[in-house]
CSV table of C-alpha atoms in Angstrom, one decimal:
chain,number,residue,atom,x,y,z
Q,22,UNK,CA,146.2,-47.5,26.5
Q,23,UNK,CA,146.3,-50.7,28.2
Q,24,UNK,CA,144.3,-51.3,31.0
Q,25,UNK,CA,145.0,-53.1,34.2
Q,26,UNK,CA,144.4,-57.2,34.2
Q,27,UNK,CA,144.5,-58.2,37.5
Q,28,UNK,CA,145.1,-56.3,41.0
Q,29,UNK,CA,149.0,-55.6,41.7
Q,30,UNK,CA,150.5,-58.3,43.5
Q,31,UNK,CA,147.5,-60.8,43.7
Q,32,UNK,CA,148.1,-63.9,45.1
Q,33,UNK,CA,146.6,-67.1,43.6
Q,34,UNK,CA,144.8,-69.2,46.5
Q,35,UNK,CA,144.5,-73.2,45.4
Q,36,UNK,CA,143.6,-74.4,49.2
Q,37,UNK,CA,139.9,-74.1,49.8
Q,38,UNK,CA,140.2,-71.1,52.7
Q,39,UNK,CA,137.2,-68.7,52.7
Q,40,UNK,CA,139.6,-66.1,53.3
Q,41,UNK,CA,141.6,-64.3,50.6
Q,42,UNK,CA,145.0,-63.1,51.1
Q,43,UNK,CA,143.5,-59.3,49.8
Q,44,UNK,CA,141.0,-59.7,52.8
Q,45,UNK,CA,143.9,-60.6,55.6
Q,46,UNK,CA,145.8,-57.9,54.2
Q,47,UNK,CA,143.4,-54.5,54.7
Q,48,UNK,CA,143.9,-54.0,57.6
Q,49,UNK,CA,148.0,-53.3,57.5
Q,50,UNK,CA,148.1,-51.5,61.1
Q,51,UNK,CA,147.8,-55.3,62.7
Q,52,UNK,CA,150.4,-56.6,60.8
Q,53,UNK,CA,152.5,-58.0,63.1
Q,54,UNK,CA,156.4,-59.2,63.2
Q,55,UNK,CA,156.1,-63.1,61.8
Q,56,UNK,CA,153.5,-61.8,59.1
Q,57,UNK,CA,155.7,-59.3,58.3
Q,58,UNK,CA,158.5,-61.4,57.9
Q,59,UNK,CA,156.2,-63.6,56.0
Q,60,UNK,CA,155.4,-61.4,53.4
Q,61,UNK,CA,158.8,-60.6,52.3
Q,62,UNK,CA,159.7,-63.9,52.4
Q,63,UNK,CA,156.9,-64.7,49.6
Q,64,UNK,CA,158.1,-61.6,47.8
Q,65,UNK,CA,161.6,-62.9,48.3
Q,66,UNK,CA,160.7,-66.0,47.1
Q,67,UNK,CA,158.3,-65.2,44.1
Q,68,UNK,CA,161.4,-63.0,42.8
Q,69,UNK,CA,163.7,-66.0,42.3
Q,70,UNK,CA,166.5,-63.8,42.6
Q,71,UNK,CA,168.7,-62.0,45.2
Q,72,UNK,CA,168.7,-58.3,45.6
Q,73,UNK,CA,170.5,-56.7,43.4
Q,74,UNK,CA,171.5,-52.9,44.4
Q,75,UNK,CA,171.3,-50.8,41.1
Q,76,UNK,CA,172.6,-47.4,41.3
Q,77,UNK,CA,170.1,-44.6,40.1
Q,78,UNK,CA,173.3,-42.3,39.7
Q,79,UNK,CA,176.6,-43.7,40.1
Q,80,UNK,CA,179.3,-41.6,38.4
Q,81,UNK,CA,182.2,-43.0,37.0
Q,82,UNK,CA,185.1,-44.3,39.4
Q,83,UNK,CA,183.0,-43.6,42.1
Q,84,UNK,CA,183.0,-46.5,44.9
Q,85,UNK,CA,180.0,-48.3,45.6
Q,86,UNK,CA,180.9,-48.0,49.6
Q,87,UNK,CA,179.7,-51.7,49.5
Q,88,UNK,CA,183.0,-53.2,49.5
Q,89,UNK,CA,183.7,-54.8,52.7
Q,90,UNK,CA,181.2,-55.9,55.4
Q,91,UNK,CA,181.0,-53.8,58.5
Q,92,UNK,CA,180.4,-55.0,61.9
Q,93,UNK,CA,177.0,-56.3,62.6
Q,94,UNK,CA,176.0,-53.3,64.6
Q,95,UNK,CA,176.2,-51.5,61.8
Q,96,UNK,CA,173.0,-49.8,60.1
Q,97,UNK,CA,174.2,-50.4,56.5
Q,98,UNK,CA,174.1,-54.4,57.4
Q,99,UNK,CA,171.2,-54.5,58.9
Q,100,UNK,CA,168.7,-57.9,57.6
Q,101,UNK,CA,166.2,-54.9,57.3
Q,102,UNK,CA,167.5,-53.5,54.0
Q,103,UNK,CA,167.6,-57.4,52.6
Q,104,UNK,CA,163.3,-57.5,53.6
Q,105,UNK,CA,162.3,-54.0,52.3
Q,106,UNK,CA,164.5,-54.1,48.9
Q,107,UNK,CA,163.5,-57.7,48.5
Q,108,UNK,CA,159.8,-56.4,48.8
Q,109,UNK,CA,160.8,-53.4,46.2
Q,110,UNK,CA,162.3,-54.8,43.6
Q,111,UNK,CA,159.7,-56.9,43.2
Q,112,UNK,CA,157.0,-54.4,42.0
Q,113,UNK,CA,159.1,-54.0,38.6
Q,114,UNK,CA,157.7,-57.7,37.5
Q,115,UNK,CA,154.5,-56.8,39.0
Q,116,UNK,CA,153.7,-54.2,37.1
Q,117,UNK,CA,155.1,-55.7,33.7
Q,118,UNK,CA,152.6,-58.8,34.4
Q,119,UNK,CA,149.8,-56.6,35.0
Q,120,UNK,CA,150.0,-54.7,32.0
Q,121,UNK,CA,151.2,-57.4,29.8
Q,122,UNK,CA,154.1,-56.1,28.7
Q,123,UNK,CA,152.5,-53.6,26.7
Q,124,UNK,CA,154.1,-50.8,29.0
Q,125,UNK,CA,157.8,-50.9,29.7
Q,126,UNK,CA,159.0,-49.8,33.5
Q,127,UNK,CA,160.8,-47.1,32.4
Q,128,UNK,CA,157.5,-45.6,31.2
Q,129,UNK,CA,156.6,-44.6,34.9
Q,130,UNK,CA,159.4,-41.8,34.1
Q,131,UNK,CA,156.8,-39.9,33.0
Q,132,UNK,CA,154.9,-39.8,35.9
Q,133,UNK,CA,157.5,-38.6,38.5
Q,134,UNK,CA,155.3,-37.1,41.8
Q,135,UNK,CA,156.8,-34.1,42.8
Q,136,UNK,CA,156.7,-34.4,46.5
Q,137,UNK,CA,159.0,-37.2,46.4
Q,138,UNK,CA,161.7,-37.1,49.0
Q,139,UNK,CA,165.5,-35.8,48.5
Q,140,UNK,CA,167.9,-39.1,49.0
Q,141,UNK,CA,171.0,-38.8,50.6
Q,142,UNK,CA,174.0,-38.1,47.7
Q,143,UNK,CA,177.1,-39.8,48.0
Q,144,UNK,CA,179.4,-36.8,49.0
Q,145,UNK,CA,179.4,-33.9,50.6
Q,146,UNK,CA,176.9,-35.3,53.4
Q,147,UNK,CA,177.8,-36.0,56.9
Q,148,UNK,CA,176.5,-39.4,58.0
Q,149,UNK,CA,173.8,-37.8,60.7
Q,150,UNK,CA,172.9,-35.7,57.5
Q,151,UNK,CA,171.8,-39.0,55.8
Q,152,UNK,CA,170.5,-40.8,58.6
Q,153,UNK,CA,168.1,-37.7,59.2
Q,154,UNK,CA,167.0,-38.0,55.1
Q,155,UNK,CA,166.8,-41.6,55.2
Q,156,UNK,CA,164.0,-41.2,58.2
Q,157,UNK,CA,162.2,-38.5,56.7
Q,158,UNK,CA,162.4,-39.7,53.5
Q,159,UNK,CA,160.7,-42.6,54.6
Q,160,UNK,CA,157.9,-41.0,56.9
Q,161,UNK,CA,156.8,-39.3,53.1
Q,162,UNK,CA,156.8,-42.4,51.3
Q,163,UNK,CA,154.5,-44.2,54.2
Q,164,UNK,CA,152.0,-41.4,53.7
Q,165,UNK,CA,152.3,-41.9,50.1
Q,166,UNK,CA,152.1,-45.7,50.0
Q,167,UNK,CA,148.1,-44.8,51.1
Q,168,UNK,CA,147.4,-43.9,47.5
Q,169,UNK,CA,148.9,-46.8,46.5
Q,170,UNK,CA,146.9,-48.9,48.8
Q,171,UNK,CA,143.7,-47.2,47.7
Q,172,UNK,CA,144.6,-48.0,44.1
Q,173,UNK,CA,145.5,-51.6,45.0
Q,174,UNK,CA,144.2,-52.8,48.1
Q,175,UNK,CA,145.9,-55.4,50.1
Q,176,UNK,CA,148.9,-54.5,48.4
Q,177,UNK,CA,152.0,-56.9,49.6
Q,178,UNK,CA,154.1,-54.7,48.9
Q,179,UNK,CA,153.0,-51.6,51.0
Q,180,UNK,CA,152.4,-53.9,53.9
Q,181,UNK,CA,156.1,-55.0,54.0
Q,182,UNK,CA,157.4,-51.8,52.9
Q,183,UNK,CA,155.3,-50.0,55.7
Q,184,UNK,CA,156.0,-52.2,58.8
Q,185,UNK,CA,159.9,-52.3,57.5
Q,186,UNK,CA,160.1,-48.4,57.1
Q,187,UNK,CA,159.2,-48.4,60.9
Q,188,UNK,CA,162.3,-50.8,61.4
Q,189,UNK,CA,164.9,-48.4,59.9
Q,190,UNK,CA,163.3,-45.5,61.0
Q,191,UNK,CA,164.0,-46.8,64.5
Q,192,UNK,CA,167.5,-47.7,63.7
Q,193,UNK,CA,168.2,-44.7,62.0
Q,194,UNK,CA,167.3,-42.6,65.3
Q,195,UNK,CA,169.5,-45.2,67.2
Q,196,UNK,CA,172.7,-43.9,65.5
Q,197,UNK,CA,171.6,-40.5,65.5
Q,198,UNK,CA,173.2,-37.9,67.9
Q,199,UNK,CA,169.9,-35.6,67.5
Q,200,UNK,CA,167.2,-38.5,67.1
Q,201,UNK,CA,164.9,-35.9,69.0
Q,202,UNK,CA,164.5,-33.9,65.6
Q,203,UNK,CA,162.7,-36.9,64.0
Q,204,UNK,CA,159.2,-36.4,64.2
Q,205,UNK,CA,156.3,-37.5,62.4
Q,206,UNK,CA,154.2,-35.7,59.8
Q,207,UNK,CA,151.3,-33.4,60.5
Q,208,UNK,CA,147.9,-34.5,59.4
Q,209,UNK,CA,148.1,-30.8,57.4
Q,210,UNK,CA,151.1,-32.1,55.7
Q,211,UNK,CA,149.9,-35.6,54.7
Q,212,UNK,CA,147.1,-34.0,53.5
Q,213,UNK,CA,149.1,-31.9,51.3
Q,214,UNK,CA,151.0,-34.6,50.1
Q,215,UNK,CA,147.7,-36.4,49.0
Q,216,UNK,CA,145.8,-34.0,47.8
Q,217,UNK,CA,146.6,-33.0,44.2
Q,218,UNK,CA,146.4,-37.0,43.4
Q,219,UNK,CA,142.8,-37.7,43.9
Q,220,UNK,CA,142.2,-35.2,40.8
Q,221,UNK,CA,143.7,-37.3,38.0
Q,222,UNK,CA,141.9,-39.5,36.1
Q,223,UNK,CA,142.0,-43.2,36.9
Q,224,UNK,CA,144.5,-44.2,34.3
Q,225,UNK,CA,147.2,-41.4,35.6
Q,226,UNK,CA,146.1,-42.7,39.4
Q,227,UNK,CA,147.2,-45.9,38.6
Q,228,UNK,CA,150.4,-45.0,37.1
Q,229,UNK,CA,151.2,-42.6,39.8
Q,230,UNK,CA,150.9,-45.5,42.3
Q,231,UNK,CA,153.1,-47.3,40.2
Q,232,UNK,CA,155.8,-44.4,39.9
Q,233,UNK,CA,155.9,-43.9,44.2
Q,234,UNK,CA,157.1,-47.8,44.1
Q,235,UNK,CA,159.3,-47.6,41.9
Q,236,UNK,CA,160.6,-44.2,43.3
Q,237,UNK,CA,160.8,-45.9,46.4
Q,238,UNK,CA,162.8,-49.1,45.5
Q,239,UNK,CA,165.4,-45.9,44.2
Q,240,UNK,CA,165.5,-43.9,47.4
Q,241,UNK,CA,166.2,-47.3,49.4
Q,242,UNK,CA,168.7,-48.6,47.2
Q,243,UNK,CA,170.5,-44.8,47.5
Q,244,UNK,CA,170.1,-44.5,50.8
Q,245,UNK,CA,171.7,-47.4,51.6
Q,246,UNK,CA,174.4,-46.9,49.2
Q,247,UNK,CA,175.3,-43.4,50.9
Q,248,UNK,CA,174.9,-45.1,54.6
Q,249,UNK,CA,177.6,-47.9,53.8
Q,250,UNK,CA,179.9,-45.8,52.2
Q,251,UNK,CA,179.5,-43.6,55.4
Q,252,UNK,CA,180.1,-46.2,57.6
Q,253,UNK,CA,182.7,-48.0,55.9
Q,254,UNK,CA,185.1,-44.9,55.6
Q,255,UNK,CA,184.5,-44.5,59.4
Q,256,UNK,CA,185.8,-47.7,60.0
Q,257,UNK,CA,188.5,-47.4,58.0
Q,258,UNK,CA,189.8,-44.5,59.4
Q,259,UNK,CA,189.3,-45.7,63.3
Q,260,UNK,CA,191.5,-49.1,61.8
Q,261,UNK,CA,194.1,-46.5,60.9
Q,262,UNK,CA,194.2,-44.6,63.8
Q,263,UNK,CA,194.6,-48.3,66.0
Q,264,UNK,CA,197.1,-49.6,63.5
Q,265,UNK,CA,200.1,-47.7,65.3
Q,266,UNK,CA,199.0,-48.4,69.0
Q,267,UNK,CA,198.6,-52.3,67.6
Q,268,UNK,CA,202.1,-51.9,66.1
Q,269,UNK,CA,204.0,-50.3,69.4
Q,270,UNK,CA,202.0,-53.2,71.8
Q,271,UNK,CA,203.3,-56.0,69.7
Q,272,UNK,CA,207.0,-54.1,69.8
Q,273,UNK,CA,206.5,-54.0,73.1
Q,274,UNK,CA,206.0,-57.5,74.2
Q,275,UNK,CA,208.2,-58.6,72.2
Q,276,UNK,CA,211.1,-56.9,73.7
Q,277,UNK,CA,209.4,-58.1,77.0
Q,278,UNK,CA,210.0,-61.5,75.7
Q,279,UNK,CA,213.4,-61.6,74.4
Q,280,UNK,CA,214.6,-60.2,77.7
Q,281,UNK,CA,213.1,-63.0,79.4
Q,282,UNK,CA,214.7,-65.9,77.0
């Protein structure tokens, strides 16, 4: 089985700066707004492509909920999903290079973690519903990202990924009617969520780390998805609903102007 060539997401320093970018980068509790926004620009950059949204489960005639842009207060158009998928749909290329191509993405199939978060399906979930699974959903995955970082350290990816998560999380809570129920995990329960993956051996470590990131990329992609399609129906209906009054103030004045020609 192959083994890994170079750290996930290493960056190649050619200015003479004692300081690696794997050394500025332990430490992703300080990471700070214009760092952040850094990072994902290099991840943005490095890609060479935009984002492209790639359903994990889209059935047949079902709409995307992405076709029409919503107003800018809306969650679902938020720059934040543009940063953190950017950052995500990196890894794929990432872990190709490091393994040479001797292990194809799809292999990480076999290495699902089982205390992965439900996403948010695309019917037959209120929008509150969602929002609430997006949140949590995200709280596990920040937990998990530390046994990525222990695999990789300085990983790019977790540190954009982490400070992001905080982002939506906020936002999330911000369209919320019951933000209140939000709350973060218990140490007991992080511990639980790590526990069983310090036992495997370092190959299956490695792979596992692998598997949460490209887990991740899914849930975001999903959860987005479900949010926009959420949003956009809502919209649609309230243009509906204002279409008649529009129609009966427009009769209106102009009846007020032909009696006053």
């Amino acid at each position: 089985m192959a083994q890994p060539t170079q750290p996930l997401l290493a960056l190649s320093i050619t200015s003479g700066s004692s300081t690696s970018a794997s050394q500025q980068l332990n430490m992703p509790s300080q990471l700070n707004l214009l760092s952040a926004v850094t990072l994902a620009a290099l991840l943005l950059h490095a890609s060479g492509a935009p984002v492209e949204d790639t359903p994990t489960d889209m059935p047949a005639g079902e709409p995307s909920g992405e076709e029409q842009a919503g107003p800018s207060n809306l969650l679902s158009v938020s720059p934040v999903w543009h940063a953190v998928l950017g950052a995500t749909k990196r890894h794929q290329k990432e872990f190709e290079d490091e393994f040479q191509h001797e292990l194809k993405y799809h292999f990480l199939e076999n290495y699902k973690v089982s205390s992965l978060p439900a996403g948010c399906p695309l019917s037959n979930f209120s929008k509150e519903a969602c929002l609430h699974r997006l949140a949590h959903g995200l709280r596990i995955y920040t937990v998990l990202l530390k046994h990525v970082e222990k695999e990789y350290p300085g990983n790019l990816i977790c540190s954009v990924v982490k400070y992001y998560s905080d982002l939506l999380i906020n936002l999330s809570k911000d369209k919320m009617r019951n933000p209140e129920q939000v709350t973060a995990l218990t140490s007991s329960q992080e511990a639980q969520l790590l526990g069983g993956l310090d036992h495997l051996d370092a190959f299956q470590r490695k792979m596992t780390a692998h598997s949460i990131l490209r887990q991740l990329h899914h849930f975001l992609v999903d959860s987005k998805r479900a949010i926009t399609k959420r949003e956009n129906t809502k919209a649609r209906m309230a243009d509906r609903l204002l279409a008649p009054i529009s129609f009966y103030n427009q009769k209106f004045k102009d009846e007020i102007i032909q009696k006053h020609l």
